[in-house]
Coordinates of C-alpha atoms in Angstrom, one line a residue:
X1 CA 197.3 -161.4 -22.0
X2 CA 197.7 -160.2 -25.5
X3 CA 194.3 -161.7 -26.4
X4 CA 192.6 -159.8 -23.6
X5 CA 194.3 -156.6 -24.7
X6 CA 193.2 -157.2 -28.3
X7 CA 189.7 -157.9 -27.1
X8 CA 189.6 -154.7 -25.0
X9 CA 190.9 -152.7 -28.0
X10 CA 188.3 -154.2 -30.2
X11 CA 185.6 -153.4 -27.8
X12 CA 186.8 -149.8 -27.5
X13 CA 186.9 -149.5 -31.3
X14 CA 183.4 -150.7 -31.6
X15 CA 182.2 -148.4 -28.8
X16 CA 184.0 -145.5 -30.5
X17 CA 182.5 -146.4 -33.9
X18 CA 179.1 -146.6 -32.4
X19 CA 179.6 -143.3 -30.6
X20 CA 180.9 -141.7 -33.7
X21 CA 178.0 -143.0 -35.7
X22 CA 175.6 -141.6 -33.1
X23 CA 177.4 -138.3 -33.2
X24 CA 177.1 -137.7 -36.9
X25 CA 174.0 -136.5 -38.7
X26 CA 173.3 -134.9 -42.0
X27 CA 171.3 -131.7 -42.7
X28 CA 169.9 -131.4 -46.2
X29 CA 169.2 -128.2 -48.1
X30 CA 165.4 -128.6 -47.5
X31 CA 165.7 -129.3 -43.8
X32 CA 166.2 -127.5 -40.5
X33 CA 167.2 -129.4 -37.4
X34 CA 166.8 -129.0 -33.6
X35 CA 169.5 -130.6 -31.4
X36 CA 167.9 -131.8 -28.2
X37 CA 169.6 -133.0 -25.0
X38 CA 167.3 -134.8 -22.6
X39 CA 164.3 -133.0 -24.2
X40 CA 165.9 -129.6 -23.9
X41 CA 166.7 -127.6 -27.1
X42 CA 170.4 -126.9 -27.4
X43 CA 170.7 -125.3 -30.8
X44 CA 169.1 -124.9 -34.2
X45 CA 170.9 -126.0 -37.4
X46 CA 169.8 -124.6 -40.7
X47 CA 173.0 -124.9 -42.8
X48 CA 173.2 -128.1 -44.9
X49 CA 176.1 -130.5 -44.5
X50 CA 177.5 -133.2 -42.2
X51 CA 177.2 -132.2 -38.5
X52 CA 178.4 -133.5 -35.1
X53 CA 176.6 -133.8 -31.8
X54 CA 177.1 -135.7 -28.6
X55 CA 176.0 -139.3 -28.7
X56 CA 173.4 -138.7 -25.9
X57 CA 171.8 -135.9 -27.9
X58 CA 169.1 -136.4 -30.5
X59 CA 167.9 -134.4 -33.4
X60 CA 164.4 -133.4 -34.7
X61 CA 164.2 -132.6 -38.4
X62 CA 161.6 -130.2 -39.9
X63 CA 161.1 -129.3 -43.5
X64 CA 161.8 -125.7 -44.3
X65 CA 160.0 -125.8 -47.7
X66 CA 156.5 -124.5 -48.3
X67 CA 154.0 -127.2 -47.2
X68 CA 150.4 -127.8 -48.2
X69 CA 147.4 -128.2 -46.0
X70 CA 144.0 -129.2 -47.3
X71 CA 141.4 -129.2 -44.5
X72 CA 138.0 -130.9 -44.8
X73 CA 135.2 -129.2 -46.7
X74 CA 133.3 -126.7 -44.4
X75 CA 129.7 -125.6 -44.8
X76 CA 129.4 -121.9 -44.2
X77 CA 126.3 -119.6 -43.8
X78 CA 126.8 -116.3 -45.7
X79 CA 125.4 -113.0 -44.6
X80 CA 122.6 -113.3 -47.1
X81 CA 121.7 -116.7 -45.4
X82 CA 122.9 -118.7 -48.4
X83 CA 124.7 -122.0 -47.4
X84 CA 128.0 -122.6 -49.2
X85 CA 130.3 -125.7 -49.2
X86 CA 133.8 -124.3 -49.0
X87 CA 136.9 -126.3 -49.8
X88 CA 139.9 -124.2 -48.8
X89 CA 143.6 -125.1 -49.0
X90 CA 146.6 -123.4 -47.4
X91 CA 150.4 -123.2 -48.0
X92 CA 152.6 -122.6 -45.0
X93 CA 156.3 -122.6 -43.9
X94 CA 157.9 -123.4 -40.6
X95 CA 159.7 -120.2 -39.8
X96 CA 160.6 -120.8 -36.1
X97 CA 161.4 -124.5 -35.5
X98 CA 161.8 -123.8 -31.7
X99 CA 158.3 -122.4 -31.3
X100 CA 157.0 -125.1 -33.5
X101 CA 158.6 -127.8 -31.3
X102 CA 157.3 -126.2 -28.1
X103 CA 153.7 -125.7 -29.4
X104 CA 152.9 -128.7 -31.5
X105 CA 156.2 -130.8 -32.0
X106 CA 154.8 -132.8 -34.9
X107 CA 153.4 -131.8 -38.2
X108 CA 150.4 -134.1 -37.8
X109 CA 149.4 -132.2 -34.7
X110 CA 149.8 -128.9 -36.5
X111 CA 147.7 -130.0 -39.5
X112 CA 144.8 -130.8 -37.2
X113 CA 145.0 -127.6 -35.2
X114 CA 145.7 -125.4 -38.3
X115 CA 142.8 -127.0 -40.1
X116 CA 140.5 -125.9 -37.3
X117 CA 141.9 -122.4 -37.3
X118 CA 141.4 -122.1 -41.1
X119 CA 137.9 -123.4 -41.0
X120 CA 137.1 -121.0 -38.1
X121 CA 138.5 -118.1 -40.1
X122 CA 136.6 -119.1 -43.2
X123 CA 133.4 -119.2 -41.3
X124 CA 134.1 -115.9 -39.6
X125 CA 135.0 -113.9 -42.7
X126 CA 132.5 -115.5 -45.1
X127 CA 129.8 -115.0 -42.6
X128 CA 130.0 -111.3 -43.2
X129 CA 129.9 -111.4 -47.0
X130 CA 127.3 -112.3 -49.6
X131 CA 127.3 -115.0 -52.3
X132 CA 127.8 -112.5 -55.1
X133 CA 130.9 -111.1 -53.3
X134 CA 132.4 -114.6 -53.1
X135 CA 131.8 -115.2 -56.8
X136 CA 133.1 -111.8 -57.9
X137 CA 136.6 -110.1 -57.9
X138 CA 136.2 -109.4 -54.2
X139 CA 137.2 -113.0 -53.6
X140 CA 140.9 -112.0 -53.7
X141 CA 140.4 -109.5 -50.9
X142 CA 138.3 -112.0 -48.9
X143 CA 141.1 -114.6 -49.2
X144 CA 143.7 -112.0 -48.0
X145 CA 141.5 -111.3 -44.9
X146 CA 141.2 -115.0 -44.1
X147 CA 145.0 -115.5 -44.5
X148 CA 145.8 -112.6 -42.2
X149 CA 143.4 -113.8 -39.5
X150 CA 144.9 -117.4 -39.8
X151 CA 148.4 -115.9 -39.4
X152 CA 147.4 -114.0 -36.3
X153 CA 145.9 -117.1 -34.7
X154 CA 148.8 -119.4 -35.7
X155 CA 151.7 -117.1 -35.0
X156 CA 152.4 -119.0 -31.8
X157 CA 153.0 -122.2 -33.8
X158 CA 156.2 -120.9 -35.4
X159 CA 154.7 -121.0 -38.9
X160 CA 153.6 -118.5 -41.5
X161 CA 150.7 -119.0 -43.9
X162 CA 152.0 -117.7 -47.2
X163 CA 148.9 -118.4 -49.3
X164 CA 145.3 -119.4 -48.6
X165 CA 142.7 -120.0 -51.3
X166 CA 139.2 -121.4 -51.9
X167 CA 139.7 -124.3 -54.2
X168 CA 136.0 -124.9 -54.6
X169 CA 132.8 -123.2 -53.4
X170 CA 129.6 -125.1 -54.1
X171 CA 126.1 -124.7 -53.0
X172 CA 124.3 -127.6 -51.3
X173 CA 121.8 -129.3 -53.6
X174 CA 118.8 -127.8 -51.8
X175 CA 120.3 -124.3 -51.7
X176 CA 121.3 -124.6 -55.4
X177 CA 117.7 -125.3 -56.4
X178 CA 116.5 -122.5 -54.3
X179 CA 119.0 -120.0 -55.7
X180 CA 118.2 -121.2 -59.3
X181 CA 114.5 -120.7 -58.7
X182 CA 115.0 -117.3 -57.2
X183 CA 117.3 -116.2 -60.1
X184 CA 114.8 -117.5 -62.6
X185 CA 112.0 -115.6 -60.9
X186 CA 114.1 -112.5 -60.8
X187 CA 114.9 -112.7 -64.5
X188 CA 111.3 -113.3 -65.4
X189 CA 110.3 -110.2 -63.3
X190 CA 113.0 -108.1 -65.1
X191 CA 111.8 -109.4 -68.5
X192 CA 108.2 -108.6 -67.7
X193 CA 109.2 -105.1 -66.5
X194 CA 111.3 -104.5 -69.6
X195 CA 108.4 -105.6 -71.8
X196 CA 106.0 -103.3 -69.9
X197 CA 108.4 -100.4 -70.4
X198 CA 108.8 -101.2 -74.1
X199 CA 105.0 -101.4 -74.5
X200 CA 104.6 -98.1 -72.8
X201 CA 107.3 -96.4 -74.9
X202 CA 105.7 -97.9 -78.1
X203 CA 102.3 -96.5 -77.1
X204 CA 103.8 -93.1 -76.4
X205 CA 105.7 -93.1 -79.7
X206 CA 102.7 -94.3 -81.6
X207 CA 100.5 -91.6 -80.0
X208 CA 103.0 -88.9 -80.8
X209 CA 103.3 -90.2 -84.4
X210 CA 99.5 -90.2 -84.8
X211 CA 99.3 -86.7 -83.4
X212 CA 102.0 -85.4 -85.7
X213 CA 100.5 -87.2 -88.7
X214 CA 97.1 -85.6 -88.0
X215 CA 98.7 -82.2 -87.7
X216 CA 100.7 -82.7 -90.9
X217 CA 97.7 -83.8 -92.8
X218 CA 95.6 -80.9 -91.5
X219 CA 98.3 -78.5 -92.5
X220 CA 98.7 -80.1 -95.9
X221 CA 94.9 -80.0 -96.5
X222 CA 94.7 -76.4 -95.4
X223 CA 97.5 -75.4 -97.7
X224 CA 95.9 -77.5 -100.5
X225 CA 92.6 -75.8 -100.0
X226 CA 94.3 -72.4 -100.1
X227 CA 96.2 -73.3 -103.3
X228 CA 93.1 -74.8 -104.8
X229 CA 91.1 -71.7 -104.0
X230 CA 93.8 -69.5 -105.5
X231 CA 94.0 -71.7 -108.6
X232 CA 90.2 -71.6 -109.0
X233 CA 90.3 -67.9 -108.6
X234 CA 93.0 -67.5 -111.2
X235 CA 91.2 -69.9 -113.5
X236 CA 88.0 -67.9 -113.2
X237 CA 89.8 -64.7 -113.8
X238 CA 91.5 -66.1 -116.9
X239 CA 88.2 -67.5 -118.2
X240 CA 86.4 -64.3 -117.6
X241 CA 89.2 -62.4 -119.4
X242 CA 89.0 -64.9 -122.3
X243 CA 85.2 -64.6 -122.5
X244 CA 85.4 -60.9 -122.6
X245 CA 87.8 -60.8 -125.5
X246 CA 85.9 -63.2 -127.7
X247 CA 82.6 -64.6 -126.4
X248 CA 81.9 -66.6 -129.6
X249 CA 85.2 -68.5 -129.4
X250 CA 84.6 -69.1 -125.7
X251 CA 81.2 -70.6 -126.5
X252 CA 82.8 -72.7 -129.2
X253 CA 85.6 -73.9 -126.9
X254 CA 83.1 -74.8 -124.1
X255 CA 80.9 -76.7 -126.6
X256 CA 84.0 -78.7 -127.8
X257 CA 84.8 -79.7 -124.3
X258 CA 81.2 -80.8 -123.7
X259 CA 81.3 -82.8 -126.9
X260 CA 84.6 -84.5 -125.9
X261 CA 83.3 -85.4 -122.4
X262 CA 79.9 -86.6 -123.6
X263 CA 81.0 -88.6 -126.7
X264 CA 84.2 -90.1 -125.3
X265 CA 82.7 -93.5 -124.8
X266 CA 81.8 -95.5 -127.9
X267 CA 78.7 -96.9 -126.2
X268 CA 77.3 -93.5 -125.3
X269 CA 73.7 -93.0 -126.6
X270 CA 72.0 -89.6 -126.5
X271 CA 68.4 -88.9 -127.4
X272 CA 68.1 -85.1 -128.3
X273 CA 66.2 -83.0 -130.6
X274 CA 68.2 -81.9 -133.7
X275 CA 67.1 -78.4 -132.9
X276 CA 68.7 -78.6 -129.4
X277 CA 71.3 -76.0 -128.5
X278 CA 73.7 -78.9 -127.9
X279 CA 74.1 -79.3 -131.7
X280 CA 74.6 -75.6 -132.5
X281 CA 78.1 -76.2 -133.8
X282 CA 77.3 -79.3 -135.8
X283 CA 76.6 -77.3 -138.9
X284 CA 78.3 -74.4 -140.6
X285 CA 76.0 -71.8 -139.2
X286 CA 77.4 -69.5 -136.5
X287 CA 75.6 -69.9 -133.2
X288 CA 75.3 -66.2 -133.1
X289 CA 73.7 -66.0 -136.5
X290 CA 70.2 -67.2 -135.6
X291 CA 68.3 -64.8 -138.0
X292 CA 67.3 -65.8 -141.6
X293 CA 69.9 -65.1 -144.2
X294 CA 69.6 -61.8 -145.9
X295 CA 68.8 -61.4 -149.5
X296 CA 71.6 -62.1 -151.9
X297 CA 73.4 -64.3 -149.4
X298 CA 73.9 -68.1 -150.0
X299 CA 73.0 -70.9 -147.7
X300 CA 75.9 -72.8 -146.0
X301 CA 76.1 -76.4 -146.9

């Protein structure tokens, strides 16, 4: 009898131990838990610690940290008809575990559905922008639009997308070559246009400089002719005054100038008669004294 009682007590202790083991569960700081009873949600536990439940109840554990999602690369046609290979990634958090359990239950299901939503939003938003916008500072605004659209479409999943970015945006090989050729042609056209504009400006500047040079030279020559004429006039006046004061000295001075110019070169040869007027001042006789010497006067040697 005692053996049967001990056996029964042992069995009860084992059952109680198993029941207690099945009733205890632990919630960590990074977790949030749903307590289910026959598939029905009874409560949500978000506080960490050792918790109790009925043995016939079970728990579903979800992470409450920010989770990463990297959907497959998507090919997008932009508004300027350029094709772009977009590799986007998202970060999300499970904000409502009840809605999450009702809509998708498992994270693997969410990842597949959320990846489709992200790719659809990427195609929809990028289909209205150009390649230059994607590669410029507008990229931040474009990412914000995609994130907001993803949040609107995924709000029934009990999650919130906190960040969404384009990790890489590459052109397909064929499109890359086409864009490169178009950019090269555009730069060559701009270079040719700049060269033509420079040549036109150079021609205009050169023509203006030539015209101004011609005007300046003409003005200078006119002023030089005026000054030359004034100088010639003054010279003639001075010479006339000098000739009027002493015609003999003036003749002598002019003859000296003629001698200097004519005999300046050592190799100069002149064939003239000794009685030529050119040699009037080569003796001691005054050029004005052409008459024979008077009686009583001596002959100059």
